mmCIF file with all atom_site columns, C-alpha atoms in Angstrom:
data_model
loop_
_atom_site.group_PDB
_atom_site.id
_atom_site.type_symbol
_atom_site.label_atom_id
_atom_site.label_alt_id
_atom_site.label_comp_id
_atom_site.label_asym_id
_atom_site.label_entity_id
_atom_site.label_seq_id
_atom_site.pdbx_PDB_ins_code
_atom_site.Cartn_x
_atom_site.Cartn_y
_atom_site.Cartn_z
_atom_site.occupancy
_atom_site.B_iso_or_equiv
_atom_site.pdbx_formal_charge
_atom_site.auth_seq_id
_atom_site.auth_comp_id
_atom_site.auth_asym_id
_atom_site.auth_atom_id
_atom_site.pdbx_PDB_model_num
ATOM 1   C CA . UNK D 1 1   ? 94.524  115.403 70.537 1.00 0.00 ? 1492 UNK D CA 1
ATOM 2   C CA . UNK D 1 2   ? 91.418  115.990 72.617 1.00 0.00 ? 1493 UNK D CA 1
ATOM 3   C CA . UNK D 1 3   ? 91.496  115.060 76.284 1.00 0.00 ? 1494 UNK D CA 1
ATOM 4   C CA . UNK D 1 4   ? 88.759  112.418 75.900 1.00 0.00 ? 1495 UNK D CA 1
ATOM 5   C CA . UNK D 1 5   ? 90.635  110.706 73.042 1.00 0.00 ? 1496 UNK D CA 1
ATOM 6   C CA . UNK D 1 6   ? 93.870  110.668 75.052 1.00 0.00 ? 1497 UNK D CA 1
ATOM 7   C CA . UNK D 1 7   ? 92.119  109.146 78.061 1.00 0.00 ? 1498 UNK D CA 1
ATOM 8   C CA . UNK D 1 8   ? 90.257  106.651 75.887 1.00 0.00 ? 1499 UNK D CA 1
ATOM 9   C CA . UNK D 1 9   ? 93.395  105.513 74.054 1.00 0.00 ? 1500 UNK D CA 1
ATOM 10  C CA . UNK D 1 10  ? 95.291  105.204 77.342 1.00 0.00 ? 1501 UNK D CA 1
ATOM 11  C CA . UNK D 1 11  ? 92.450  103.245 78.965 1.00 0.00 ? 1502 UNK D CA 1
ATOM 12  C CA . UNK D 1 12  ? 91.824  100.894 76.030 1.00 0.00 ? 1503 UNK D CA 1
ATOM 13  C CA . UNK D 1 13  ? 95.492  100.044 75.453 1.00 0.00 ? 1504 UNK D CA 1
ATOM 14  C CA . UNK D 1 14  ? 95.865  99.492  79.197 1.00 0.00 ? 1505 UNK D CA 1
ATOM 15  C CA . UNK D 1 15  ? 92.892  97.130  79.242 1.00 0.00 ? 1506 UNK D CA 1
ATOM 16  C CA . UNK D 1 16  ? 94.018  95.296  76.100 1.00 0.00 ? 1507 UNK D CA 1
ATOM 17  C CA . UNK D 1 17  ? 97.570  94.709  77.353 1.00 0.00 ? 1508 UNK D CA 1
ATOM 18  C CA . UNK D 1 18  ? 96.893  94.181  81.072 1.00 0.00 ? 1509 UNK D CA 1
ATOM 19  C CA . UNK D 1 19  ? 97.475  90.417  80.830 1.00 0.00 ? 1510 UNK D CA 1
ATOM 20  C CA . UNK D 1 20  ? 100.706 90.798  78.881 1.00 0.00 ? 1511 UNK D CA 1
ATOM 21  C CA . UNK D 1 21  ? 101.980 93.571  81.162 1.00 0.00 ? 1512 UNK D CA 1
ATOM 22  C CA . UNK D 1 22  ? 101.392 91.409  84.238 1.00 0.00 ? 1513 UNK D CA 1
ATOM 23  C CA . UNK D 1 23  ? 102.886 88.309  82.545 1.00 0.00 ? 1514 UNK D CA 1
ATOM 24  C CA . UNK D 1 24  ? 106.010 90.182  81.461 1.00 0.00 ? 1515 UNK D CA 1
ATOM 25  C CA . UNK D 1 25  ? 106.414 91.807  84.869 1.00 0.00 ? 1516 UNK D CA 1
ATOM 26  C CA . UNK D 1 26  ? 105.940 88.470  86.670 1.00 0.00 ? 1517 UNK D CA 1
ATOM 27  C CA . UNK D 1 27  ? 108.281 86.514  84.398 1.00 0.00 ? 1518 UNK D CA 1
ATOM 28  C CA . UNK D 1 28  ? 110.796 89.380  84.442 1.00 0.00 ? 1519 UNK D CA 1
ATOM 29  C CA . UNK D 1 29  ? 110.996 89.187  88.237 1.00 0.00 ? 1520 UNK D CA 1
ATOM 30  C CA . UNK D 1 30  ? 111.556 85.428  87.987 1.00 0.00 ? 1521 UNK D CA 1
ATOM 31  C CA . UNK D 1 31  ? 114.194 85.888  85.261 1.00 0.00 ? 1522 UNK D CA 1
ATOM 32  C CA . UNK D 1 32  ? 116.096 88.288  87.536 1.00 0.00 ? 1523 UNK D CA 1
ATOM 33  C CA . UNK D 1 33  ? 116.639 85.412  89.985 1.00 0.00 ? 1524 UNK D CA 1
ATOM 34  C CA . UNK D 1 34  ? 117.262 82.543  87.555 1.00 0.00 ? 1525 UNK D CA 1
ATOM 35  C CA . UNK D 1 35  ? 120.916 82.172  88.587 1.00 0.00 ? 1526 UNK D CA 1
ATOM 36  C CA . UNK D 1 36  ? 120.053 81.365  92.207 1.00 0.00 ? 1527 UNK D CA 1
ATOM 37  C CA . UNK D 1 37  ? 116.717 79.615  91.687 1.00 0.00 ? 1528 UNK D CA 1
ATOM 38  C CA . UNK D 1 38  ? 115.277 77.839  88.668 1.00 0.00 ? 1529 UNK D CA 1
ATOM 39  C CA . UNK D 1 39  ? 111.638 78.937  88.686 1.00 0.00 ? 1530 UNK D CA 1
ATOM 40  C CA . UNK D 1 40  ? 110.959 77.252  85.338 1.00 0.00 ? 1531 UNK D CA 1
ATOM 41  C CA . UNK D 1 41  ? 111.478 73.768  86.684 1.00 0.00 ? 1532 UNK D CA 1
ATOM 42  C CA . UNK D 1 42  ? 111.292 71.755  89.857 1.00 0.00 ? 1533 UNK D CA 1
ATOM 43  C CA . UNK D 1 43  ? 113.314 68.699  90.835 1.00 0.00 ? 1534 UNK D CA 1
ATOM 44  C CA . UNK D 1 44  ? 111.567 65.357  90.775 1.00 0.00 ? 1535 UNK D CA 1
ATOM 45  C CA . UNK D 1 45  ? 114.525 63.071  91.462 1.00 0.00 ? 1536 UNK D CA 1
ATOM 46  C CA . UNK D 1 46  ? 118.280 63.357  92.032 1.00 0.00 ? 1537 UNK D CA 1
ATOM 47  C CA . UNK D 1 47  ? 120.535 60.368  91.371 1.00 0.00 ? 1538 UNK D CA 1
ATOM 48  C CA . UNK D 1 48  ? 124.274 60.128  92.173 1.00 0.00 ? 1539 UNK D CA 1
ATOM 49  C CA . UNK D 1 49  ? 126.483 58.513  89.529 1.00 0.00 ? 1540 UNK D CA 1
ATOM 50  C CA . UNK D 1 50  ? 130.119 57.588  89.029 1.00 0.00 ? 1541 UNK D CA 1
ATOM 51  C CA . UNK D 1 51  ? 131.452 57.308  85.473 1.00 0.00 ? 1542 UNK D CA 1
ATOM 52  C CA . UNK D 1 52  ? 134.811 56.934  83.783 1.00 0.00 ? 1543 UNK D CA 1
ATOM 53  C CA . UNK D 1 53  ? 135.136 59.911  81.456 1.00 0.00 ? 1544 UNK D CA 1
ATOM 54  C CA . UNK D 1 54  ? 137.404 60.058  78.403 1.00 0.00 ? 1545 UNK D CA 1
ATOM 55  C CA . UNK D 1 55  ? 139.858 62.968  77.967 1.00 0.00 ? 1546 UNK D CA 1
ATOM 56  C CA . UNK D 1 56  ? 138.159 66.350  77.594 1.00 0.00 ? 1547 UNK D CA 1
ATOM 57  C CA . UNK D 1 57  ? 138.938 66.658  73.866 1.00 0.00 ? 1548 UNK D CA 1
ATOM 58  C CA . UNK D 1 58  ? 136.973 63.442  73.172 1.00 0.00 ? 1549 UNK D CA 1
ATOM 59  C CA . UNK D 1 59  ? 133.772 64.679  74.853 1.00 0.00 ? 1550 UNK D CA 1
ATOM 60  C CA . UNK D 1 60  ? 131.436 65.672  72.038 1.00 0.00 ? 1551 UNK D CA 1
ATOM 61  C CA . UNK D 1 61  ? 127.702 66.187  71.842 1.00 0.00 ? 1552 UNK D CA 1
ATOM 62  C CA . UNK D 1 62  ? 127.370 62.630  70.533 1.00 0.00 ? 1553 UNK D CA 1
ATOM 63  C CA . UNK D 1 63  ? 129.305 61.311  73.553 1.00 0.00 ? 1554 UNK D CA 1
ATOM 64  C CA . UNK D 1 64  ? 127.186 63.410  75.953 1.00 0.00 ? 1555 UNK D CA 1
ATOM 65  C CA . UNK D 1 65  ? 124.001 62.081  74.357 1.00 0.00 ? 1556 UNK D CA 1
ATOM 66  C CA . UNK D 1 66  ? 125.174 58.438  74.589 1.00 0.00 ? 1557 UNK D CA 1
ATOM 67  C CA . UNK D 1 67  ? 126.223 58.962  78.236 1.00 0.00 ? 1558 UNK D CA 1
ATOM 68  C CA . UNK D 1 68  ? 122.704 60.157  78.954 1.00 0.00 ? 1559 UNK D CA 1
ATOM 69  C CA . UNK D 1 69  ? 121.189 57.113  77.252 1.00 0.00 ? 1560 UNK D CA 1
ATOM 70  C CA . UNK D 1 70  ? 123.455 54.809  79.322 1.00 0.00 ? 1561 UNK D CA 1
ATOM 71  C CA . UNK D 1 71  ? 121.891 56.329  82.423 1.00 0.00 ? 1562 UNK D CA 1
ATOM 72  C CA . UNK D 1 72  ? 118.284 56.098  81.250 1.00 0.00 ? 1563 UNK D CA 1
ATOM 73  C CA . UNK D 1 73  ? 117.862 59.611  79.866 1.00 0.00 ? 1564 UNK D CA 1
ATOM 74  C CA . UNK D 1 74  ? 115.873 59.449  76.658 1.00 0.00 ? 1565 UNK D CA 1
ATOM 75  C CA . UNK D 1 75  ? 114.877 63.084  76.210 1.00 0.00 ? 1566 UNK D CA 1
ATOM 76  C CA . UNK D 1 76  ? 116.499 65.422  73.691 1.00 0.00 ? 1567 UNK D CA 1
ATOM 77  C CA . UNK D 1 77  ? 119.922 66.889  74.463 1.00 0.00 ? 1568 UNK D CA 1
ATOM 78  C CA . UNK D 1 78  ? 120.075 70.694  74.481 1.00 0.00 ? 1569 UNK D CA 1
ATOM 79  C CA . UNK D 1 79  ? 123.776 71.403  75.109 1.00 0.00 ? 1570 UNK D CA 1
ATOM 80  C CA . UNK D 1 80  ? 126.905 70.279  76.897 1.00 0.00 ? 1571 UNK D CA 1
ATOM 81  C CA . UNK D 1 81  ? 129.936 72.133  78.231 1.00 0.00 ? 1572 UNK D CA 1
ATOM 82  C CA . UNK D 1 82  ? 132.986 71.705  80.393 1.00 0.00 ? 1573 UNK D CA 1
ATOM 83  C CA . UNK D 1 83  ? 133.645 74.562  82.798 1.00 0.00 ? 1574 UNK D CA 1
ATOM 84  C CA . UNK D 1 84  ? 135.933 74.665  85.818 1.00 0.00 ? 1575 UNK D CA 1
ATOM 85  C CA . UNK D 1 85  ? 136.537 70.920  85.647 1.00 0.00 ? 1576 UNK D CA 1
ATOM 86  C CA . UNK D 1 86  ? 132.848 69.986  85.492 1.00 0.00 ? 1577 UNK D CA 1
ATOM 87  C CA . UNK D 1 87  ? 131.034 68.359  82.576 1.00 0.00 ? 1578 UNK D CA 1
ATOM 88  C CA . UNK D 1 88  ? 127.530 69.796  82.331 1.00 0.00 ? 1579 UNK D CA 1
ATOM 89  C CA . UNK D 1 89  ? 124.936 68.239  80.061 1.00 0.00 ? 1580 UNK D CA 1
ATOM 90  C CA . UNK D 1 90  ? 121.509 69.760  79.672 1.00 0.00 ? 1581 UNK D CA 1
ATOM 91  C CA . UNK D 1 91  ? 118.624 67.663  78.363 1.00 0.00 ? 1582 UNK D CA 1
ATOM 92  C CA . UNK D 1 92  ? 114.994 68.735  78.024 1.00 0.00 ? 1583 UNK D CA 1
ATOM 93  C CA . UNK D 1 93  ? 114.034 67.148  81.366 1.00 0.00 ? 1584 UNK D CA 1
ATOM 94  C CA . UNK D 1 94  ? 117.383 66.323  82.981 1.00 0.00 ? 1585 UNK D CA 1
ATOM 95  C CA . UNK D 1 95  ? 120.579 68.081  84.031 1.00 0.00 ? 1586 UNK D CA 1
ATOM 96  C CA . UNK D 1 96  ? 123.810 66.131  84.445 1.00 0.00 ? 1587 UNK D CA 1
ATOM 97  C CA . UNK D 1 97  ? 126.926 67.403  86.222 1.00 0.00 ? 1588 UNK D CA 1
ATOM 98  C CA . UNK D 1 98  ? 130.079 65.285  86.515 1.00 0.00 ? 1589 UNK D CA 1
ATOM 99  C CA . UNK D 1 99  ? 133.455 66.175  88.024 1.00 0.00 ? 1590 UNK D CA 1
ATOM 100 C CA . UNK D 1 100 ? 136.037 65.559  85.281 1.00 0.00 ? 1591 UNK D CA 1
ATOM 101 C CA . UNK D 1 101 ? 138.726 64.298  87.696 1.00 0.00 ? 1592 UNK D CA 1
ATOM 102 C CA . UNK D 1 102 ? 136.733 61.981  89.946 1.00 0.00 ? 1593 UNK D CA 1
ATOM 103 C CA . UNK D 1 103 ? 133.906 60.975  87.593 1.00 0.00 ? 1594 UNK D CA 1
ATOM 104 C CA . UNK D 1 104 ? 131.430 61.594  90.432 1.00 0.00 ? 1595 UNK D CA 1
ATOM 105 C CA . UNK D 1 105 ? 128.287 63.438  89.554 1.00 0.00 ? 1596 UNK D CA 1
ATOM 106 C CA . UNK D 1 106 ? 124.546 63.591  89.648 1.00 0.00 ? 1597 UNK D CA 1
ATOM 107 C CA . UNK D 1 107 ? 121.573 63.435  87.374 1.00 0.00 ? 1598 UNK D CA 1
ATOM 108 C CA . UNK D 1 108 ? 118.688 65.727  88.246 1.00 0.00 ? 1599 UNK D CA 1
ATOM 109 C CA . UNK D 1 109 ? 115.310 64.933  86.717 1.00 0.00 ? 1600 UNK D CA 1
ATOM 110 C CA . UNK D 1 110 ? 112.892 67.848  86.650 1.00 0.00 ? 1601 UNK D CA 1
ATOM 111 C CA . UNK D 1 111 ? 109.498 68.919  85.352 1.00 0.00 ? 1602 UNK D CA 1
ATOM 112 C CA . UNK D 1 112 ? 108.423 72.294  84.027 1.00 0.00 ? 1603 UNK D CA 1
ATOM 113 C CA . UNK D 1 113 ? 106.595 74.434  86.562 1.00 0.00 ? 1604 UNK D CA 1
ATOM 114 C CA . UNK D 1 114 ? 103.072 75.077  85.240 1.00 0.00 ? 1605 UNK D CA 1
ATOM 115 C CA . UNK D 1 115 ? 102.222 78.686  84.367 1.00 0.00 ? 1606 UNK D CA 1
ATOM 116 C CA . UNK D 1 116 ? 105.657 79.991  85.485 1.00 0.00 ? 1607 UNK D CA 1
ATOM 117 C CA . UNK D 1 117 ? 107.541 78.173  82.722 1.00 0.00 ? 1608 UNK D CA 1
ATOM 118 C CA . UNK D 1 118 ? 104.982 79.362  80.179 1.00 0.00 ? 1609 UNK D CA 1
ATOM 119 C CA . UNK D 1 119 ? 105.233 82.975  81.356 1.00 0.00 ? 1610 UNK D CA 1
ATOM 120 C CA . UNK D 1 120 ? 109.030 82.856  81.194 1.00 0.00 ? 1611 UNK D CA 1
ATOM 121 C CA . UNK D 1 121 ? 108.843 81.612  77.611 1.00 0.00 ? 1612 UNK D CA 1
ATOM 122 C CA . UNK D 1 122 ? 107.474 85.050  76.714 1.00 0.00 ? 1613 UNK D CA 1
ATOM 123 C CA . UNK D 1 123 ? 110.898 86.561  77.435 1.00 0.00 ? 1614 UNK D CA 1
ATOM 124 C CA . UNK D 1 124 ? 112.746 83.921  75.433 1.00 0.00 ? 1615 UNK D CA 1
ATOM 125 C CA . UNK D 1 125 ? 110.439 83.400  72.453 1.00 0.00 ? 1616 UNK D CA 1
ATOM 126 C CA . UNK D 1 126 ? 112.033 84.312  69.131 1.00 0.00 ? 1617 UNK D CA 1
ATOM 127 C CA . UNK D 1 127 ? 109.349 83.263  66.651 1.00 0.00 ? 1618 UNK D CA 1
ATOM 128 C CA . UNK D 1 128 ? 108.830 85.813  63.914 1.00 0.00 ? 1619 UNK D CA 1
ATOM 129 C CA . UNK D 1 129 ? 105.218 86.568  64.799 1.00 0.00 ? 1620 UNK D CA 1
ATOM 130 C CA . UNK D 1 130 ? 105.998 86.929  68.485 1.00 0.00 ? 1621 UNK D CA 1
ATOM 131 C CA . UNK D 1 131 ? 108.749 89.433  67.648 1.00 0.00 ? 1622 UNK D CA 1
ATOM 132 C CA . UNK D 1 132 ? 106.275 91.533  65.617 1.00 0.00 ? 1623 UNK D CA 1
ATOM 133 C CA . UNK D 1 133 ? 103.654 91.290  68.359 1.00 0.00 ? 1624 UNK D CA 1
ATOM 134 C CA . UNK D 1 134 ? 106.278 92.286  70.959 1.00 0.00 ? 1625 UNK D CA 1
ATOM 135 C CA . UNK D 1 135 ? 107.275 95.273  68.811 1.00 0.00 ? 1626 UNK D CA 1
ATOM 136 C CA . UNK D 1 136 ? 103.638 96.385  68.674 1.00 0.00 ? 1627 UNK D CA 1
ATOM 137 C CA . UNK D 1 137 ? 103.423 95.851  72.439 1.00 0.00 ? 1628 UNK D CA 1
ATOM 138 C CA . UNK D 1 138 ? 106.556 97.994  72.950 1.00 0.00 ? 1629 UNK D CA 1
ATOM 139 C CA . UNK D 1 139 ? 105.106 100.791 70.827 1.00 0.00 ? 1630 UNK D CA 1
ATOM 140 C CA . UNK D 1 140 ? 101.834 100.511 72.762 1.00 0.00 ? 1631 UNK D CA 1
ATOM 141 C CA . UNK D 1 141 ? 103.706 100.856 76.057 1.00 0.00 ? 1632 UNK D CA 1
ATOM 142 C CA . UNK D 1 142 ? 105.254 104.069 74.731 1.00 0.00 ? 1633 UNK D CA 1
ATOM 143 C CA . UNK D 1 143 ? 101.763 105.311 73.785 1.00 0.00 ? 1634 UNK D CA 1
ATOM 144 C CA . UNK D 1 144 ? 100.435 104.325 77.240 1.00 0.00 ? 1635 UNK D CA 1
ATOM 145 C CA . UNK D 1 145 ? 103.297 106.261 78.890 1.00 0.00 ? 1636 UNK D CA 1
ATOM 146 C CA . UNK D 1 146 ? 102.825 109.370 76.723 1.00 0.00 ? 1637 UNK D CA 1
ATOM 147 C CA . UNK D 1 147 ? 99.028  109.434 77.015 1.00 0.00 ? 1638 UNK D CA 1
ATOM 148 C CA . UNK D 1 148 ? 99.372  108.894 80.770 1.00 0.00 ? 1639 UNK D CA 1
ATOM 149 C CA . UNK D 1 149 ? 101.637 111.947 80.959 1.00 0.00 ? 1640 UNK D CA 1
ATOM 150 C CA . UNK D 1 150 ? 99.133  114.042 78.961 1.00 0.00 ? 1641 UNK D CA 1
ATOM 151 C CA . UNK D 1 151 ? 95.932  112.967 80.719 1.00 0.00 ? 1642 UNK D CA 1
ATOM 152 C CA . UNK D 1 152 ? 95.936  115.744 83.305 1.00 0.00 ? 1643 UNK D CA 1
ATOM 153 C CA . UNK D 1 153 ? 95.766  119.031 81.338 1.00 0.00 ? 1644 UNK D CA 1
ATOM 154 C CA . UNK D 1 154 ? 95.779  121.547 84.206 1.00 0.00 ? 1645 UNK D CA 1
ATOM 155 C CA . UNK D 1 155 ? 96.452  121.858 87.926 1.00 0.00 ? 1646 UNK D CA 1
ATOM 156 C CA . UNK D 1 156 ? 99.449  121.221 90.160 1.00 0.00 ? 1647 UNK D CA 1
ATOM 157 C CA . UNK D 1 157 ? 99.900  117.560 89.063 1.00 0.00 ? 1648 UNK D CA 1
ATOM 158 C CA . UNK D 1 158 ? 100.425 118.138 85.335 1.00 0.00 ? 1649 UNK D CA 1
ATOM 159 C CA . UNK D 1 159 ? 103.426 116.791 83.461 1.00 0.00 ? 1650 UNK D CA 1
ATOM 160 C CA . UNK D 1 160 ? 104.631 120.340 82.901 1.00 0.00 ? 1651 UNK D CA 1
ATOM 161 C CA . UNK D 1 161 ? 104.575 121.246 86.615 1.00 0.00 ? 1652 UNK D CA 1
ATOM 162 C CA . UNK D 1 162 ? 105.445 117.972 88.383 1.00 0.00 ? 1653 UNK D CA 1
ATOM 163 C CA . UNK D 1 163 ? 105.525 114.976 86.054 1.00 0.00 ? 1654 UNK D CA 1
ATOM 164 C CA . UNK D 1 164 ? 108.704 115.911 84.195 1.00 0.00 ? 1655 UNK D CA 1
ATOM 165 C CA . UNK D 1 165 ? 110.705 115.696 87.446 1.00 0.00 ? 1656 UNK D CA 1
ATOM 166 C CA . UNK D 1 166 ? 109.470 112.168 88.099 1.00 0.00 ? 1657 UNK D CA 1
ATOM 167 C CA . UNK D 1 167 ? 110.058 111.236 84.448 1.00 0.00 ? 1658 UNK D CA 1
ATOM 168 C CA . UNK D 1 168 ? 113.682 112.401 84.632 1.00 0.00 ? 1659 UNK D CA 1
ATOM 169 C CA . UNK D 1 169 ? 114.172 110.502 87.902 1.00 0.00 ? 1660 UNK D CA 1
ATOM 170 C CA . UNK D 1 170 ? 112.672 107.418 86.216 1.00 0.00 ? 1661 UNK D CA 1
ATOM 171 C CA . UNK D 1 171 ? 115.217 107.732 83.392 1.00 0.00 ? 1662 UNK D CA 1
ATOM 172 C CA . UNK D 1 172 ? 118.250 108.569 85.570 1.00 0.00 ? 1663 UNK D CA 1
ATOM 173 C CA . UNK D 1 173 ? 117.714 105.785 88.143 1.00 0.00 ? 1664 UNK D CA 1
ATOM 174 C CA . UNK D 1 174 ? 118.128 102.818 85.733 1.00 0.00 ? 1665 UNK D CA 1
ATOM 175 C CA . UNK D 1 175 ? 120.991 104.604 83.960 1.00 0.00 ? 1666 UNK D CA 1
ATOM 176 C CA . UNK D 1 176 ? 122.841 104.882 87.287 1.00 0.00 ? 1667 UNK D CA 1
ATOM 177 C CA . UNK D 1 177 ? 122.448 101.144 87.827 1.00 0.00 ? 1668 UNK D CA 1
ATOM 178 C CA . UNK D 1 178 ? 123.543 100.478 84.253 1.00 0.00 ? 1669 UNK D CA 1
ATOM 179 C CA . UNK D 1 179 ? 126.741 102.517 84.592 1.00 0.00 ? 1670 UNK D CA 1
ATOM 180 C CA . UNK D 1 180 ? 127.583 101.681 88.223 1.00 0.00 ? 1671 UNK D CA 1
ATOM 181 C CA . UNK D 1 181 ? 126.987 97.926  88.018 1.00 0.00 ? 1672 UNK D CA 1
ATOM 182 C CA . UNK D 1 182 ? 128.523 97.152  84.634 1.00 0.00 ? 1673 UNK D CA 1
#
């Protein structure tokens, strides 16, 4: 491939995907910290409650939904679970946590954070067309990486003289984290 075509392809794909690259990078950073901070939503109101819960085996999705309605929650239920003695119910705009022994808990009402919640949806979206578009994006990122490596044909900064060392380091570094931290 001629040098001008390589540079042109690299440039044009970079321009075309700049918004998506930034969105994915931004939402990826936020996703990394979702266990300690919920960037997708912000709390509007927190309300303490005390309820008398039935035995654990009687707590179903239907029960969780009716409990929410009793406490003024009318949005759609997403899931419920009991972990470490705590009943957790997730609704579209509310989270409920109740201690199974004491019946004490809280209802947190929240709203989606503009822009951030939309960007994070990119990482979670599973619609068929988005999957195909993401596959094309992934292939384009490979093309951007390869054309970037081939853009400088001669001199001391070519892929052959210097770039391959950085490329290997860029492959080894995440592999170390993968093997050491899992």
